[in-house]
GROMACS .gro file of C-alpha atoms in nm:
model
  182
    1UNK     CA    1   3.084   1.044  -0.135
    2UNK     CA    2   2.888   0.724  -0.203
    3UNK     CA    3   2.800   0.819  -0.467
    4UNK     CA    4   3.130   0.942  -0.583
    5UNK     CA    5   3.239   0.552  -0.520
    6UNK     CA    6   2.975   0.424  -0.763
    7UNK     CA    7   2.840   0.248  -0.408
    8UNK     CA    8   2.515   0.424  -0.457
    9UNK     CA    9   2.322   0.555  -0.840
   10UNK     CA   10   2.192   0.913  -0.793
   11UNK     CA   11   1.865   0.972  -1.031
   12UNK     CA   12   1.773   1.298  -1.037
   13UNK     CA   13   1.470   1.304  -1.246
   14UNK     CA   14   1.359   1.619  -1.430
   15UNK     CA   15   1.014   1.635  -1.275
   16UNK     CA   16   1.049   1.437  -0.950
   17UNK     CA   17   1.235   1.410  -0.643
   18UNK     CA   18   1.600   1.252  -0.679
   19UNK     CA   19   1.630   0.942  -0.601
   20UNK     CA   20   1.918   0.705  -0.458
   21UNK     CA   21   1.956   0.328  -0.585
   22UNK     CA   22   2.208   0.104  -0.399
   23UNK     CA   23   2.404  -0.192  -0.597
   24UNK     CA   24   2.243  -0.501  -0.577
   25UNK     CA   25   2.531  -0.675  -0.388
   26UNK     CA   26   2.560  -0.357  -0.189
   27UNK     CA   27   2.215  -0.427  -0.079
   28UNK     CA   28   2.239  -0.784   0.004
   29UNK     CA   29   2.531  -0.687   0.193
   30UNK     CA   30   2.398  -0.421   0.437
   31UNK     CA   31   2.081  -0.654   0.449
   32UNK     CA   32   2.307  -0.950   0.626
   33UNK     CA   33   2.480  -0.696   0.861
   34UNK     CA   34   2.120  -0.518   0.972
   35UNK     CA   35   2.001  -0.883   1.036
   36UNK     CA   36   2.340  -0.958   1.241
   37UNK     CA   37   2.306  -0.639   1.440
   38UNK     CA   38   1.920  -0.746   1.604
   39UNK     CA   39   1.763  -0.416   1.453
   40UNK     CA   40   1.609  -0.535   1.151
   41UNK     CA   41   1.235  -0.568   1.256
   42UNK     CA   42   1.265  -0.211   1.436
   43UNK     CA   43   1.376  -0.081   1.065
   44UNK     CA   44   1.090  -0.255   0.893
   45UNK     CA   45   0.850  -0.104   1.157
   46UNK     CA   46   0.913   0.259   1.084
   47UNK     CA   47   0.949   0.231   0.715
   48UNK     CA   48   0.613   0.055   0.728
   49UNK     CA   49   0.509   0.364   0.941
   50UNK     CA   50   0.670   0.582   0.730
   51UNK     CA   51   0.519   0.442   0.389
   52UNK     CA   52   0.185   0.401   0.557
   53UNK     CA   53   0.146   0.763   0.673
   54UNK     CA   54   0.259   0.893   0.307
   55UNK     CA   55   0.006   0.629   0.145
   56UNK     CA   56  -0.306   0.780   0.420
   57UNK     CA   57  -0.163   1.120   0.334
   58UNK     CA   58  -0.184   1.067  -0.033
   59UNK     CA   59  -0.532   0.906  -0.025
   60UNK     CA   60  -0.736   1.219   0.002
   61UNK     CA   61  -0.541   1.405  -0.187
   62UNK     CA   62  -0.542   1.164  -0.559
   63UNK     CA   63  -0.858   1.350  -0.641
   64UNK     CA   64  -0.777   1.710  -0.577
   65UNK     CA   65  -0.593   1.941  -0.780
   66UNK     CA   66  -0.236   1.783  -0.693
   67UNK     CA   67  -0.383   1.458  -0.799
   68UNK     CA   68  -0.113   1.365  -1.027
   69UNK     CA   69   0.185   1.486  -0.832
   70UNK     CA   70   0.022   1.189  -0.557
   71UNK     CA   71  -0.059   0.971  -0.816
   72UNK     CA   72   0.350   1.012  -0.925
   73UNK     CA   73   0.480   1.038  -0.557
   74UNK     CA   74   0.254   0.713  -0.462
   75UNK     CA   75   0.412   0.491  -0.793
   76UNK     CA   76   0.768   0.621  -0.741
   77UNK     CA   77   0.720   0.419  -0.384
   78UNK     CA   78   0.524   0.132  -0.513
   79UNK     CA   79   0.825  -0.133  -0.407
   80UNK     CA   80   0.842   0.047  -0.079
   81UNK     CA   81   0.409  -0.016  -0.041
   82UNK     CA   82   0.471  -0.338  -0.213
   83UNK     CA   83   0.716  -0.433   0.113
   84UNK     CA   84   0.515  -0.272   0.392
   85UNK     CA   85   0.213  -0.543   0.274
   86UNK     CA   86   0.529  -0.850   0.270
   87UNK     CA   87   0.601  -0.705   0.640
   88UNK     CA   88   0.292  -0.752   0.774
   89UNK     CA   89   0.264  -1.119   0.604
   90UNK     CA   90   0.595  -1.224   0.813
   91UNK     CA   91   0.346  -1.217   1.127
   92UNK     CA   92  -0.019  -1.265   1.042
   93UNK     CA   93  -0.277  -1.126   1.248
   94UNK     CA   94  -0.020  -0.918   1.476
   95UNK     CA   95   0.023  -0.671   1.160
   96UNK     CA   96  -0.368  -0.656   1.033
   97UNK     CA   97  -0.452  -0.344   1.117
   98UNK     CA   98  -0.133  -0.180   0.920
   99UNK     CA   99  -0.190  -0.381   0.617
  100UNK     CA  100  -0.568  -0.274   0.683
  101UNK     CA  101  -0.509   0.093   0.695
  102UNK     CA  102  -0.255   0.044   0.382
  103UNK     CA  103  -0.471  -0.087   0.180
  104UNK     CA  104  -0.793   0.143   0.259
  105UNK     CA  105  -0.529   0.420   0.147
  106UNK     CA  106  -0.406   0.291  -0.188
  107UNK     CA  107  -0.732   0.140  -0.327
  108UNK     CA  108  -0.802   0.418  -0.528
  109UNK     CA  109  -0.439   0.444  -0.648
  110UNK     CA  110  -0.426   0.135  -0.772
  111UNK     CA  111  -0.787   0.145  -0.942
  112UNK     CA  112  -0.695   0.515  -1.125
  113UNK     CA  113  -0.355   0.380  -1.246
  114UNK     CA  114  -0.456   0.024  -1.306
  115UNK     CA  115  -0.296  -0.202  -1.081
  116UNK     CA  116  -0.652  -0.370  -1.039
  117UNK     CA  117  -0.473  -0.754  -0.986
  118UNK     CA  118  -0.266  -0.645  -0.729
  119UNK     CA  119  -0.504  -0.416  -0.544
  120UNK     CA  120  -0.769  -0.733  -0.578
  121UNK     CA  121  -0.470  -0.944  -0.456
  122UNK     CA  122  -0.375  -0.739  -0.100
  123UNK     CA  123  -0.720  -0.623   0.000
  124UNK     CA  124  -0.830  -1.018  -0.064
  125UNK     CA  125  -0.493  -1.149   0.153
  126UNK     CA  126  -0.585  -0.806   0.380
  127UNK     CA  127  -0.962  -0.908   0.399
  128UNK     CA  128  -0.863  -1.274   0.482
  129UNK     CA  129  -0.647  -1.191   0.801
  130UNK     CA  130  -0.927  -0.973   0.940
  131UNK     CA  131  -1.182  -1.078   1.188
  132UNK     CA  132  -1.472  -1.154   0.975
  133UNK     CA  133  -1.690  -1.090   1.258
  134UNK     CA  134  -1.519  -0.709   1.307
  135UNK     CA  135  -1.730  -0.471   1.232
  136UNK     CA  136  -1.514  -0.141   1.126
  137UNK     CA  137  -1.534   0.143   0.823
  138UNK     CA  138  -1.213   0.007   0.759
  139UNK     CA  139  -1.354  -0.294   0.688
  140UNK     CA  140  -1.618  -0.111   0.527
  141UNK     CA  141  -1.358   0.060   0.292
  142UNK     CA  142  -1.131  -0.211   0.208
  143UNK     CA  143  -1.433  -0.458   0.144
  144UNK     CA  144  -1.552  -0.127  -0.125
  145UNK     CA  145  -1.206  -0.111  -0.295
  146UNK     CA  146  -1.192  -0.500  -0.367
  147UNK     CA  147  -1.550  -0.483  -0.465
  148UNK     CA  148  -1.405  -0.217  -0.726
  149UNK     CA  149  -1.107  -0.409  -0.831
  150UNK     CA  150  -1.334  -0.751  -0.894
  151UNK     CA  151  -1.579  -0.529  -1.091
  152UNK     CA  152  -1.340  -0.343  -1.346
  153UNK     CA  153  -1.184  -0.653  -1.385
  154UNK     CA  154  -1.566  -0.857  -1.483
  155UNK     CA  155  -1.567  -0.995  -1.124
  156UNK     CA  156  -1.919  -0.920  -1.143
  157UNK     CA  157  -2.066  -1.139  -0.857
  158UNK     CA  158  -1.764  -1.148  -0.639
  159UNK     CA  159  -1.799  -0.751  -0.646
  160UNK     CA  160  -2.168  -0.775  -0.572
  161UNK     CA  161  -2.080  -1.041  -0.260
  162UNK     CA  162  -1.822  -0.777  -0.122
  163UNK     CA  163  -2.007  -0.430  -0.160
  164UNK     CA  164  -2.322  -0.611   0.036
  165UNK     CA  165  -2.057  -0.756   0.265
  166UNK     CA  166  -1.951  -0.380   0.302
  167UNK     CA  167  -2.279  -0.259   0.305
  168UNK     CA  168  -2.364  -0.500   0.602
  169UNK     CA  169  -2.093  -0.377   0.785
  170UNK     CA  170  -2.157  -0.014   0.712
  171UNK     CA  171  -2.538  -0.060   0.831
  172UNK     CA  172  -2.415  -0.246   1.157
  173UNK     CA  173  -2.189   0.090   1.242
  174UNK     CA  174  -2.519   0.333   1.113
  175UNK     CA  175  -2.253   0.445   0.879
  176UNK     CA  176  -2.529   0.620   0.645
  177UNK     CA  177  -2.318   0.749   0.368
  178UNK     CA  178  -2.105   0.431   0.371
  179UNK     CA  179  -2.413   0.217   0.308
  180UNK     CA  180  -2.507   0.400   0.063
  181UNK     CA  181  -2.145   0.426  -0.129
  182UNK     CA  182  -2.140   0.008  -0.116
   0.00000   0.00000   0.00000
């Protein structure tokens, strides 16, 4: 029906999933009344939950057989990642750990398909909300993947300075196999 009153696009791709796009002005409208009605932030929380479990669902898998169907699934969602990491920004420190986990998840995403600025851009904002003094294999992770983004991109040193950083971290946890992957 929304459809029907050219309120809402349909795209129903060959090879993919179909896929809904809402007006612009249709947008910016439902946006003001969602504000008005107080239940805004509870939105944003579970569509960061919901885009965070697909992108820690995905992660595992971008290597496997179905590698390209996640690698696909993950950059048909890219805005929808790219506004989970602007959600936790609107209250820094209270949404670390999400934009932690997030970007642990889509490091290797964005290193196979290229998005090395951006993935060097959120794990850097990620990595500078953290407690430098935490010692997690998140941290561990997420100091890895920017250590891989500032390398492919001739970031020699600063890649160096974060895999030892991860490395540190990894021997304070006796994380063997993480040591020995920074």
């Amino acid at each position: 029906m929304l459809v029907d009153s050219s309120l809402l696009r349909l795209d129903e791709p060959p090879d993919g999933e179909a896929r809904f796009w809402m007006l612009e002005t249709i947008r910016e409208y439902a946006l003001e009344r969602l504000a008005e009605s107080g239940e805004a932030d509870a939105l944003k929380a579970r569509h960061a939950a919901m885009f965070l479990a697909l992108a820690e669902e995905a992660e595992p898998q971008l290597r496997g057989a179905d590698g390209e169907t996640w690698l696909k699934r993950l950059e048909a969602e890219h805005d929808n990642l790219r506004a989970v990491f602007e959600w936790t920004r609107e209250t820094p420190g209270a949404r670390g750990e999400t934009a932690l986990r997030l970007g642990c998840a889509l490091w290797k995403f964005w290193h196979i398909r290229g998005h090395l600025s951006e993935g060097q851009r959120q794990l850097a904002d990620v990595l500078t909300r953290l407690d430098t003094q935490a010692a997690s294999q998140r941290r561990a992770r997420a100091l890895q993947g920017a250590g891989v983004m500032a390398y492919l991109q001739g970031g020699y040193a600063e890649a160096r300075r974060l895999w030892e950083a991860g490395q540190a971290v990894c021997v304070a946890l006796g994380d063997q196999r993480g040591s020995a992957d920074a």
